[in-house]
Amino acid sequence: MSTGTRRLTIEPLTKQAFAEFGDVIEVDNSDYFMINNGSTRRYHKLATTDVQDQGGEAIISIFQATPLSYPLTINMLERHPLGSQAFVPLLGQPYLIVVAPKGDAPSLSSCRAFWSNGRQGVNYHKGVWHHPVLALTDQDQFLIVDRGGEGHNCDEVYFDTDLVSLDLDSLPECNQQQQKQRTEHAL
């Protein structure tokens, strides 16, 4: 780690902790009502898409991601100024999230890191700075709901000073054992 590099603490993903950046998409502690003659719980409106600027439309995609090397130096963030972007894990695998508040230029000093248990998705609000997907398992898959259409909808900023580092040693305690087992199984 070079001088000027700060280590991020990885926090468990909760609705309250993530509220500044977007929505946590999960059924735990979420309201529901029964449909389909009482056979199905509908967890209604866990997040909303915000994609209509400049004639945009909601689109659904699947990303297949592989892990990056850790410790990871965060040297870039991106944002989508014209629309929200939701990531919903399809395979139930934990993954990481790095975000910074909305603004003209992101500040790495205000970055926060979160750990999703694999049953939680996130919906980044329009304009929230974030790191691209941070899978922890090989060929992990995410359902993406974001904006399609005309207009520039991806700003990227690269940093060369005051960097932050993301180290798996700071994973929440409940996941450290799972990560160790996955690593041993892969060997």
CSV table of N, CA, C and O in Angstrom, one decimal, residues 3-123:
chain,number,residue,atom,x,y,z
A,3,THR,N,1.9,5.4,0.3
A,3,THR,CA,1.5,6.4,1.2
A,3,THR,C,0.3,7.2,0.5
A,3,THR,O,0.2,7.3,-0.7
A,4,GLY,N,-0.6,7.6,1.4
A,4,GLY,CA,-1.8,8.3,0.8
A,4,GLY,C,-2.9,7.3,0.5
A,4,GLY,O,-4.0,7.7,0.1
A,5,THR,N,-2.7,6.0,0.7
A,5,THR,CA,-3.7,5.0,0.5
A,5,THR,C,-4.3,4.7,1.8
A,5,THR,O,-3.7,4.4,2.8
A,6,ARG,N,-5.6,4.7,1.8
A,6,ARG,CA,-6.4,4.4,3.0
A,6,ARG,C,-7.1,3.1,2.8
A,6,ARG,O,-7.6,2.8,1.7
A,7,ARG,N,-7.3,2.3,3.8
A,7,ARG,CA,-7.9,1.0,3.7
A,7,ARG,C,-9.4,1.1,4.1
A,7,ARG,O,-9.7,1.6,5.1
A,8,LEU,N,-10.2,0.6,3.2
A,8,LEU,CA,-11.7,0.6,3.5
A,8,LEU,C,-12.1,-0.5,4.4
A,8,LEU,O,-11.6,-1.6,4.3
A,9,THR,N,-13.0,-0.2,5.3
A,9,THR,CA,-13.6,-1.2,6.1
A,9,THR,C,-14.9,-1.7,5.4
A,9,THR,O,-15.7,-0.9,5.0
A,10,ILE,N,-15.0,-3.0,5.3
A,10,ILE,CA,-16.2,-3.5,4.6
A,10,ILE,C,-17.3,-3.7,5.6
A,10,ILE,O,-17.2,-4.4,6.6
A,11,GLU,N,-18.4,-3.0,5.4
A,11,GLU,CA,-19.6,-3.1,6.3
A,11,GLU,C,-20.6,-4.1,5.7
A,11,GLU,O,-20.8,-4.2,4.5
A,12,PRO,N,-21.4,-4.7,6.6
A,12,PRO,CA,-22.5,-5.5,6.2
A,12,PRO,C,-23.5,-4.6,5.4
A,12,PRO,O,-23.7,-3.4,5.8
A,13,LEU,N,-24.1,-5.0,4.4
A,13,LEU,CA,-25.1,-4.3,3.6
A,13,LEU,C,-26.4,-4.2,4.4
A,13,LEU,O,-27.0,-5.3,4.6
A,14,THR,N,-26.9,-3.0,4.7
A,14,THR,CA,-28.2,-2.9,5.4
A,14,THR,C,-28.9,-1.7,4.7
A,14,THR,O,-28.3,-0.8,4.1
A,15,LYS,N,-30.2,-1.7,4.7
A,15,LYS,CA,-31.0,-0.6,4.1
A,15,LYS,C,-30.6,0.7,4.7
A,15,LYS,O,-30.5,1.7,4.0
A,16,GLN,N,-30.4,0.8,6.0
A,16,GLN,CA,-30.1,2.0,6.7
A,16,GLN,C,-28.7,2.5,6.2
A,16,GLN,O,-28.6,3.7,5.9
A,17,ALA,N,-27.7,1.7,6.2
A,17,ALA,CA,-26.4,2.1,5.9
A,17,ALA,C,-26.2,2.5,4.5
A,17,ALA,O,-25.4,3.4,4.1
A,18,PHE,N,-27.0,1.9,3.6
A,18,PHE,CA,-26.9,2.2,2.1
A,18,PHE,C,-27.9,3.2,1.6
A,18,PHE,O,-27.8,3.6,0.5
A,19,ALA,N,-28.7,3.7,2.4
A,19,ALA,CA,-29.8,4.7,2.0
A,19,ALA,C,-29.3,5.9,1.2
A,19,ALA,O,-30.0,6.3,0.3
A,20,GLU,N,-28.2,6.4,1.6
A,20,GLU,CA,-27.6,7.6,0.9
A,20,GLU,C,-27.3,7.3,-0.6
A,20,GLU,O,-27.3,8.2,-1.4
A,21,PHE,N,-27.0,6.0,-0.9
A,21,PHE,CA,-26.6,5.6,-2.2
A,21,PHE,C,-27.6,4.9,-3.1
A,21,PHE,O,-27.5,4.9,-4.3
A,22,GLY,N,-28.7,4.4,-2.5
A,22,GLY,CA,-29.7,3.7,-3.2
A,22,GLY,C,-30.5,2.8,-2.3
A,22,GLY,O,-30.6,3.0,-1.1
A,23,ASP,N,-31.1,1.8,-3.0
A,23,ASP,CA,-31.9,0.8,-2.3
A,23,ASP,C,-31.3,-0.5,-2.1
A,23,ASP,O,-30.5,-1.0,-3.1
A,24,VAL,N,-31.5,-1.2,-1.0
A,24,VAL,CA,-31.1,-2.6,-0.9
A,24,VAL,C,-32.4,-3.4,-1.3
A,24,VAL,O,-33.5,-3.2,-0.8
A,25,ILE,N,-32.2,-4.3,-2.2
A,25,ILE,CA,-33.2,-5.2,-2.7
A,25,ILE,C,-33.1,-6.5,-2.0
A,25,ILE,O,-32.2,-7.3,-2.3
A,26,GLU,N,-34.0,-6.7,-1.1
A,26,GLU,CA,-34.0,-8.0,-0.3
A,26,GLU,C,-35.4,-8.2,0.3
A,26,GLU,O,-36.2,-7.3,0.5
A,27,VAL,N,-35.7,-9.5,0.6
A,27,VAL,CA,-37.0,-9.8,1.3
A,27,VAL,C,-36.9,-9.7,2.8
A,27,VAL,O,-37.9,-9.5,3.4
A,28,ASP,N,-35.7,-10.0,3.4
A,28,ASP,CA,-35.6,-9.9,4.8
A,28,ASP,C,-36.0,-8.5,5.3
A,28,ASP,O,-35.6,-7.5,4.8
A,29,ASN,N,-36.9,-8.5,6.3
A,29,ASN,CA,-37.4,-7.3,6.9
A,29,ASN,C,-38.1,-6.4,5.9
A,29,ASN,O,-38.1,-5.2,6.1
A,30,SER,N,-38.7,-6.9,4.9
A,30,SER,CA,-39.5,-6.2,3.9
A,30,SER,C,-40.9,-6.6,4.0
A,30,SER,O,-41.3,-7.7,4.2
A,31,ASP,N,-41.8,-5.6,3.7
A,31,ASP,CA,-43.2,-5.9,3.7
A,31,ASP,C,-43.6,-6.6,2.5
A,31,ASP,O,-43.0,-6.5,1.5
A,32,TYR,N,-44.7,-7.4,2.6
A,32,TYR,CA,-45.2,-8.2,1.5
A,32,TYR,C,-46.7,-8.3,1.7
A,32,TYR,O,-47.3,-8.0,2.7
A,33,PHE,N,-47.4,-8.7,0.6
A,33,PHE,CA,-48.8,-9.1,0.7
A,33,PHE,C,-48.9,-10.4,-0.2
A,33,PHE,O,-48.1,-10.7,-1.0
A,34,MET,N,-50.0,-11.1,0.2
A,34,MET,CA,-50.2,-12.4,-0.5
A,34,MET,C,-50.9,-12.2,-1.8
A,34,MET,O,-51.9,-11.4,-1.9
A,35,ILE,N,-50.5,-13.0,-2.8
A,35,ILE,CA,-51.2,-13.0,-4.1
A,35,ILE,C,-51.4,-14.5,-4.6
A,35,ILE,O,-50.9,-15.4,-3.9
A,36,ASN,N,-51.9,-14.7,-5.8
A,36,ASN,CA,-52.1,-16.0,-6.3
A,36,ASN,C,-52.8,-17.0,-5.4
A,36,ASN,O,-52.3,-18.1,-5.1
A,37,ASN,N,-53.9,-16.6,-4.9
A,37,ASN,CA,-54.8,-17.4,-4.0
A,37,ASN,C,-54.0,-17.8,-2.8
A,37,ASN,O,-54.2,-18.9,-2.2
A,38,GLY,N,-53.1,-16.9,-2.3
A,38,GLY,CA,-52.4,-17.1,-1.0
A,38,GLY,C,-51.2,-18.0,-1.1
A,38,GLY,O,-50.6,-18.3,-0.1
A,39,SER,N,-50.7,-18.3,-2.3
A,39,SER,CA,-49.6,-19.2,-2.5
A,39,SER,C,-48.3,-18.4,-2.7
A,39,SER,O,-47.2,-19.1,-2.7
A,40,THR,N,-48.3,-17.1,-2.8
A,40,THR,CA,-47.1,-16.4,-3.2
A,40,THR,C,-47.1,-15.1,-2.4
A,40,THR,O,-48.1,-14.4,-2.3
A,41,ARG,N,-45.9,-14.8,-1.8
A,41,ARG,CA,-45.7,-13.5,-1.2
A,41,ARG,C,-45.1,-12.5,-2.2
A,41,ARG,O,-44.2,-12.9,-2.9
A,42,ARG,N,-45.7,-11.4,-2.3
A,42,ARG,CA,-45.2,-10.3,-3.2
A,42,ARG,C,-44.6,-9.3,-2.4
A,42,ARG,O,-45.2,-8.5,-1.6
A,43,TYR,N,-43.2,-9.2,-2.5
A,43,TYR,CA,-42.5,-8.1,-1.9
A,43,TYR,C,-42.5,-7.0,-2.9
A,43,TYR,O,-41.6,-6.9,-3.8
A,44,HIS,N,-43.4,-6.1,-2.7
A,44,HIS,CA,-43.7,-5.1,-3.7
A,44,HIS,C,-42.9,-3.8,-3.7
A,44,HIS,O,-42.6,-3.3,-2.6
A,45,LYS,N,-42.4,-3.4,-4.8
A,45,LYS,CA,-41.7,-2.1,-5.0
A,45,LYS,C,-40.5,-2.0,-4.1
A,45,LYS,O,-40.4,-1.0,-3.3
A,46,LEU,N,-39.6,-2.9,-4.1
A,46,LEU,CA,-38.4,-2.9,-3.3
A,46,LEU,C,-37.4,-1.8,-3.8
A,46,LEU,O,-36.6,-1.3,-3.0
A,47,ALA,N,-37.6,-1.4,-5.0
A,47,ALA,CA,-36.8,-0.3,-5.6
A,47,ALA,C,-37.5,0.2,-6.8
A,47,ALA,O,-38.4,-0.5,-7.3
A,48,THR,N,-37.2,1.4,-7.2
A,48,THR,CA,-37.9,1.9,-8.5
A,48,THR,C,-36.8,2.3,-9.5
A,48,THR,O,-35.7,2.7,-9.1
A,49,THR,N,-37.1,2.1,-10.7
A,49,THR,CA,-36.1,2.5,-11.8
A,49,THR,C,-36.3,4.0,-12.0
A,49,THR,O,-37.4,4.5,-11.9
A,50,ASP,N,-35.3,4.7,-12.3
A,50,ASP,CA,-35.3,6.1,-12.6
A,50,ASP,C,-34.5,6.3,-13.9
A,50,ASP,O,-33.3,6.5,-13.9
A,51,VAL,N,-35.1,6.1,-15.1
A,51,VAL,CA,-34.4,6.0,-16.3
A,51,VAL,C,-35.0,6.8,-17.5
A,51,VAL,O,-34.5,6.8,-18.6
A,52,GLN,N,-36.0,7.6,-17.2
A,52,GLN,CA,-36.7,8.3,-18.3
A,52,GLN,C,-36.0,9.5,-18.8
A,52,GLN,O,-36.4,10.0,-19.9
A,53,ASP,N,-35.0,10.1,-18.2
A,53,ASP,CA,-34.3,11.3,-18.7
A,53,ASP,C,-33.9,11.0,-20.1
A,53,ASP,O,-33.4,10.0,-20.5
A,54,GLN,N,-34.1,12.0,-21.0
A,54,GLN,CA,-33.7,12.0,-22.4
A,54,GLN,C,-34.3,10.8,-23.1
A,54,GLN,O,-33.6,10.3,-24.0
A,55,GLY,N,-35.5,10.4,-22.8
A,55,GLY,CA,-36.2,9.3,-23.5
A,55,GLY,C,-35.7,7.9,-23.2
A,55,GLY,O,-35.9,7.0,-24.0
A,56,GLY,N,-35.0,7.7,-22.1
A,56,GLY,CA,-34.5,6.4,-21.7
A,56,GLY,C,-35.6,5.4,-21.4
A,56,GLY,O,-36.8,5.8,-21.2
A,57,GLU,N,-35.2,4.2,-21.5
A,57,GLU,CA,-36.2,3.1,-21.1
A,57,GLU,C,-35.5,2.1,-20.2
A,57,GLU,O,-34.2,1.9,-20.3
A,58,ALA,N,-36.3,1.4,-19.4
A,58,ALA,CA,-35.7,0.3,-18.6
A,58,ALA,C,-35.3,-0.9,-19.4
A,58,ALA,O,-36.1,-1.3,-20.2
A,59,ILE,N,-34.1,-1.4,-19.2
A,59,ILE,CA,-33.7,-2.6,-19.8
A,59,ILE,C,-33.2,-3.6,-18.8
A,59,ILE,O,-32.8,-3.2,-17.7
A,60,ILE,N,-33.2,-4.9,-19.1
A,60,ILE,CA,-32.8,-6.0,-18.2
A,60,ILE,C,-31.6,-6.7,-18.9
A,60,ILE,O,-31.8,-7.1,-20.1
A,61,SER,N,-30.5,-6.9,-18.2
A,61,SER,CA,-29.4,-7.6,-18.8
A,61,SER,C,-28.8,-8.5,-17.7
A,61,SER,O,-29.3,-8.5,-16.5
A,62,ILE,N,-27.9,-9.4,-18.1
A,62,ILE,CA,-27.2,-10.3,-17.1
A,62,ILE,C,-25.7,-10.0,-17.3
A,62,ILE,O,-25.2,-10.0,-18.5
A,63,PHE,N,-25.0,-9.7,-16.2
A,63,PHE,CA,-23.6,-9.6,-16.2
A,63,PHE,C,-23.0,-10.9,-15.6
A,63,PHE,O,-23.5,-11.4,-14.6
A,64,GLN,N,-22.0,-11.4,-16.3
A,64,GLN,CA,-21.2,-12.5,-15.7
A,64,GLN,C,-19.8,-12.0,-15.3
A,64,GLN,O,-19.1,-11.5,-16.2
A,65,ALA,N,-19.5,-12.1,-14.0
A,65,ALA,CA,-18.3,-11.4,-13.5
A,65,ALA,C,-17.4,-12.4,-12.9
A,65,ALA,O,-17.8,-13.4,-12.3
A,66,THR,N,-16.1,-12.1,-12.9
A,66,THR,CA,-15.1,-12.9,-12.2
A,66,THR,C,-14.4,-12.0,-11.2
A,66,THR,O,-14.4,-10.7,-11.3
A,67,PRO,N,-13.9,-12.5,-10.1
A,67,PRO,CA,-13.2,-11.7,-9.1
A,67,PRO,C,-12.0,-11.0,-9.6
A,67,PRO,O,-11.3,-11.5,-10.5
A,68,LEU,N,-11.8,-9.8,-9.0
A,68,LEU,CA,-10.5,-9.1,-9.2
A,68,LEU,C,-9.5,-9.6,-8.2
A,68,LEU,O,-9.8,-10.4,-7.3
A,69,SER,N,-8.3,-9.1,-8.3
A,69,SER,CA,-7.2,-9.5,-7.3
A,69,SER,C,-7.3,-8.6,-6.1
A,69,SER,O,-7.4,-7.4,-6.2
A,70,TYR,N,-7.2,-9.2,-4.9
A,70,TYR,CA,-7.2,-8.5,-3.7
A,70,TYR,C,-5.9,-8.6,-2.9
A,70,TYR,O,-5.3,-9.7,-3.0
A,71,PRO,N,-5.5,-7.6,-2.2
A,71,PRO,CA,-6.1,-6.4,-2.0
A,71,PRO,C,-6.2,-5.6,-3.3
A,71,PRO,O,-5.4,-5.6,-4.1
A,72,LEU,N,-7.4,-4.9,-3.4
A,72,LEU,CA,-7.7,-4.1,-4.6
A,72,LEU,C,-7.5,-2.6,-4.3
A,72,LEU,O,-8.1,-2.1,-3.4
A,73,THR,N,-6.7,-2.0,-5.2
A,73,THR,CA,-6.6,-0.5,-5.0
A,73,THR,C,-7.7,0.1,-5.9
A,73,THR,O,-7.8,-0.2,-7.1
A,74,ILE,N,-8.6,0.9,-5.2
A,74,ILE,CA,-9.7,1.6,-5.9
A,74,ILE,C,-9.1,2.8,-6.6
A,74,ILE,O,-8.7,3.7,-5.9
A,75,ASN,N,-9.0,2.7,-7.9
A,75,ASN,CA,-8.4,3.8,-8.7
A,75,ASN,C,-9.4,4.4,-9.7
A,75,ASN,O,-9.0,5.3,-10.5
A,76,MET,N,-10.6,4.0,-9.6
A,76,MET,CA,-11.6,4.5,-10.5
A,76,MET,C,-13.0,4.3,-9.9
A,76,MET,O,-13.3,3.4,-9.2
A,77,LEU,N,-13.9,5.2,-10.3
A,77,LEU,CA,-15.3,5.1,-9.9
A,77,LEU,C,-16.1,5.6,-11.2
A,77,LEU,O,-15.6,6.3,-12.0
A,78,GLU,N,-17.4,5.1,-11.3
A,78,GLU,CA,-18.2,5.5,-12.4
A,78,GLU,C,-19.6,5.9,-11.8
A,78,GLU,O,-19.9,5.6,-10.6
A,79,ARG,N,-20.4,6.6,-12.6
A,79,ARG,CA,-21.7,7.0,-12.2
A,79,ARG,C,-22.6,7.0,-13.5
A,79,ARG,O,-22.0,7.1,-14.6
A,80,HIS,N,-23.9,6.9,-13.3
A,80,HIS,CA,-24.8,6.9,-14.4
A,80,HIS,C,-25.7,8.1,-14.2
A,80,HIS,O,-26.7,8.1,-13.4
A,81,PRO,N,-25.4,9.3,-14.8
A,81,PRO,CA,-26.2,10.5,-14.6
A,81,PRO,C,-27.6,10.5,-15.1
A,81,PRO,O,-28.4,11.4,-14.7
A,82,LEU,N,-28.0,9.6,-16.0
A,82,LEU,CA,-29.3,9.6,-16.6
A,82,LEU,C,-30.2,8.5,-16.0
A,82,LEU,O,-31.3,8.4,-16.5
A,83,GLY,N,-29.7,7.7,-15.1
A,83,GLY,CA,-30.6,6.6,-14.7
A,83,GLY,C,-30.0,5.8,-13.5
A,83,GLY,O,-28.8,5.8,-13.3
A,84,SER,N,-30.9,5.2,-12.8
A,84,SER,CA,-30.5,4.2,-11.7
A,84,SER,C,-30.0,3.0,-12.4
A,84,SER,O,-30.1,2.7,-13.6
A,85,GLN,N,-29.3,2.1,-11.5
A,85,GLN,CA,-28.8,0.9,-12.0
A,85,GLN,C,-28.9,-0.1,-10.9
A,85,GLN,O,-28.3,0.1,-9.8
A,86,ALA,N,-29.6,-1.2,-11.1
A,86,ALA,CA,-29.8,-2.3,-10.1
A,86,ALA,C,-29.0,-3.5,-10.4
A,86,ALA,O,-28.9,-3.9,-11.6
A,87,PHE,N,-28.4,-4.1,-9.4
A,87,PHE,CA,-27.7,-5.4,-9.5
A,87,PHE,C,-28.4,-6.4,-8.5
A,87,PHE,O,-28.4,-6.1,-7.3
A,88,VAL,N,-28.8,-7.5,-9.1
A,88,VAL,CA,-29.5,-8.5,-8.3
A,88,VAL,C,-28.7,-9.8,-8.5
A,88,VAL,O,-28.6,-10.3,-9.6
A,89,PRO,N,-28.1,-10.4,-7.5
A,89,PRO,CA,-27.3,-11.6,-7.7
A,89,PRO,C,-28.2,-12.8,-8.0
A,89,PRO,O,-29.3,-13.0,-7.4
A,90,LEU,N,-27.8,-13.5,-9.0
A,90,LEU,CA,-28.6,-14.7,-9.5
A,90,LEU,C,-28.2,-16.0,-8.9
A,90,LEU,O,-29.0,-16.9,-8.8
A,91,LEU,N,-27.0,-16.1,-8.4
A,91,LEU,CA,-26.5,-17.4,-7.9
A,91,LEU,C,-26.3,-17.5,-6.4
A,91,LEU,O,-25.8,-18.5,-5.9
A,92,GLY,N,-26.7,-16.4,-5.7
A,92,GLY,CA,-26.7,-16.4,-4.3
A,92,GLY,C,-25.3,-16.3,-3.6
A,92,GLY,O,-25.2,-16.6,-2.5
A,93,GLN,N,-24.4,-15.8,-4.4
A,93,GLN,CA,-23.0,-15.6,-3.9
A,93,GLN,C,-22.8,-14.2,-3.3
A,93,GLN,O,-23.2,-13.2,-3.9
A,94,PRO,N,-22.1,-14.1,-2.2
A,94,PRO,CA,-21.7,-12.8,-1.7
A,94,PRO,C,-20.9,-12.0,-2.7
A,94,PRO,O,-20.2,-12.6,-3.5
A,95,TYR,N,-21.0,-10.7,-2.6
A,95,TYR,CA,-20.2,-9.8,-3.5
A,95,TYR,C,-20.0,-8.5,-2.7
A,95,TYR,O,-20.6,-8.3,-1.7
A,96,LEU,N,-19.1,-7.7,-3.3
A,96,LEU,CA,-18.8,-6.4,-2.6
A,96,LEU,C,-19.3,-5.2,-3.4
A,96,LEU,O,-19.5,-5.3,-4.6
A,97,ILE,N,-19.5,-4.1,-2.7
A,97,ILE,CA,-20.0,-2.9,-3.3
A,97,ILE,C,-19.1,-1.7,-2.8
A,97,ILE,O,-18.9,-1.7,-1.5
A,98,VAL,N,-18.7,-0.9,-3.6
A,98,VAL,CA,-17.9,0.3,-3.2
A,98,VAL,C,-18.7,1.5,-3.8
A,98,VAL,O,-18.9,1.5,-5.0
A,99,VAL,N,-19.0,2.5,-3.0
A,99,VAL,CA,-19.8,3.6,-3.4
A,99,VAL,C,-19.2,4.9,-2.8
A,99,VAL,O,-18.5,4.9,-1.8
A,100,ALA,N,-19.6,6.0,-3.5
A,100,ALA,CA,-19.3,7.4,-3.0
A,100,ALA,C,-20.5,8.2,-3.3
A,100,ALA,O,-21.3,7.9,-4.2
A,101,PRO,N,-20.8,9.2,-2.5
A,101,PRO,CA,-22.0,10.0,-2.7
A,101,PRO,C,-22.1,10.7,-4.0
A,101,PRO,O,-21.0,11.0,-4.7
A,102,LYS,N,-23.3,11.1,-4.4
A,102,LYS,CA,-23.5,11.9,-5.6
A,102,LYS,C,-22.7,13.2,-5.5
A,102,LYS,O,-22.4,13.7,-4.4
A,103,GLY,N,-22.4,13.7,-6.7
A,103,GLY,CA,-21.7,15.0,-6.7
A,103,GLY,C,-21.0,15.1,-8.1
A,103,GLY,O,-20.9,14.2,-8.8
A,104,ASP,N,-20.5,16.3,-8.4
A,104,ASP,CA,-19.8,16.5,-9.6
A,104,ASP,C,-18.6,15.7,-9.8
A,104,ASP,O,-18.3,15.1,-10.9
A,105,ALA,N,-17.8,15.5,-8.7
A,105,ALA,CA,-16.6,14.7,-8.7
A,105,ALA,C,-16.6,13.8,-7.5
A,105,ALA,O,-16.9,14.4,-6.4
A,106,PRO,N,-16.3,12.6,-7.6
A,106,PRO,CA,-16.3,11.7,-6.4
A,106,PRO,C,-15.1,12.0,-5.5
A,106,PRO,O,-14.1,12.4,-6.0
A,107,SER,N,-15.3,11.7,-4.3
A,107,SER,CA,-14.2,11.9,-3.3
A,107,SER,C,-13.9,10.5,-2.8
A,107,SER,O,-14.8,9.9,-2.1
A,108,LEU,N,-12.7,10.0,-3.0
A,108,LEU,CA,-12.3,8.7,-2.5
A,108,LEU,C,-12.3,8.7,-0.9
A,108,LEU,O,-12.6,7.7,-0.3
A,109,SER,N,-12.2,9.8,-0.3
A,109,SER,CA,-12.2,9.9,1.1
A,109,SER,C,-13.6,9.7,1.7
A,109,SER,O,-13.7,9.3,2.8
A,110,SER,N,-14.6,9.8,0.8
A,110,SER,CA,-16.0,9.5,1.3
A,110,SER,C,-16.5,8.1,0.8
A,110,SER,O,-17.6,7.8,1.0
A,111,CYS,N,-15.6,7.3,0.2
A,111,CYS,CA,-16.0,6.0,-0.2
A,111,CYS,C,-16.4,5.1,1.0
A,111,CYS,O,-15.8,5.2,2.0
A,112,ARG,N,-17.3,4.2,0.7
A,112,ARG,CA,-17.7,3.2,1.7
A,112,ARG,C,-17.8,1.9,0.9
A,112,ARG,O,-18.1,1.8,-0.3
A,113,ALA,N,-17.5,0.8,1.6
A,113,ALA,CA,-17.5,-0.6,1.1
A,113,ALA,C,-18.6,-1.4,1.8
A,113,ALA,O,-18.7,-1.3,3.1
A,114,PHE,N,-19.3,-2.2,1.1
A,114,PHE,CA,-20.4,-3.0,1.7
A,114,PHE,C,-20.2,-4.5,1.2
A,114,PHE,O,-19.7,-4.7,0.1
A,115,TRP,N,-20.6,-5.4,2.0
A,115,TRP,CA,-20.7,-6.8,1.7
A,115,TRP,C,-22.1,-7.3,1.6
A,115,TRP,O,-22.9,-7.1,2.5
A,116,SER,N,-22.5,-7.8,0.4
A,116,SER,CA,-23.8,-8.4,0.3
A,116,SER,C,-23.7,-9.9,0.6
A,116,SER,O,-22.8,-10.5,0.1
A,117,ASN,N,-24.7,-10.4,1.3
A,117,ASN,CA,-24.8,-11.8,1.6
A,117,ASN,C,-25.1,-12.7,0.5
A,117,ASN,O,-25.2,-13.9,0.6
A,118,GLY,N,-25.4,-12.1,-0.7
A,118,GLY,CA,-25.7,-12.9,-1.9
A,118,GLY,C,-27.2,-13.1,-2.1
A,118,GLY,O,-27.7,-13.6,-3.1
A,119,ARG,N,-28.0,-12.7,-1.1
A,119,ARG,CA,-29.5,-12.6,-1.2
A,119,ARG,C,-30.0,-11.2,-1.2
A,119,ARG,O,-31.2,-10.9,-1.2
A,120,GLN,N,-29.0,-10.3,-1.4
A,120,GLN,CA,-29.4,-8.8,-1.4
A,120,GLN,C,-28.8,-8.2,-2.7
A,120,GLN,O,-27.7,-8.4,-3.0
A,121,GLY,N,-29.7,-7.5,-3.4
A,121,GLY,CA,-29.3,-6.7,-4.5
A,121,GLY,C,-29.2,-5.3,-4.1
A,121,GLY,O,-29.6,-4.9,-3.0
A,122,VAL,N,-28.7,-4.4,-5.0
A,122,VAL,CA,-28.7,-3.0,-4.8
A,122,VAL,C,-29.2,-2.3,-6.0
A,122,VAL,O,-29.1,-2.8,-7.1
A,123,ASN,N,-29.8,-1.1,-5.8
A,123,ASN,CA,-30.2,-0.2,-6.8
A,123,ASN,C,-29.5,1.1,-6.6
A,123,ASN,O,-29.9,1.8,-5.7
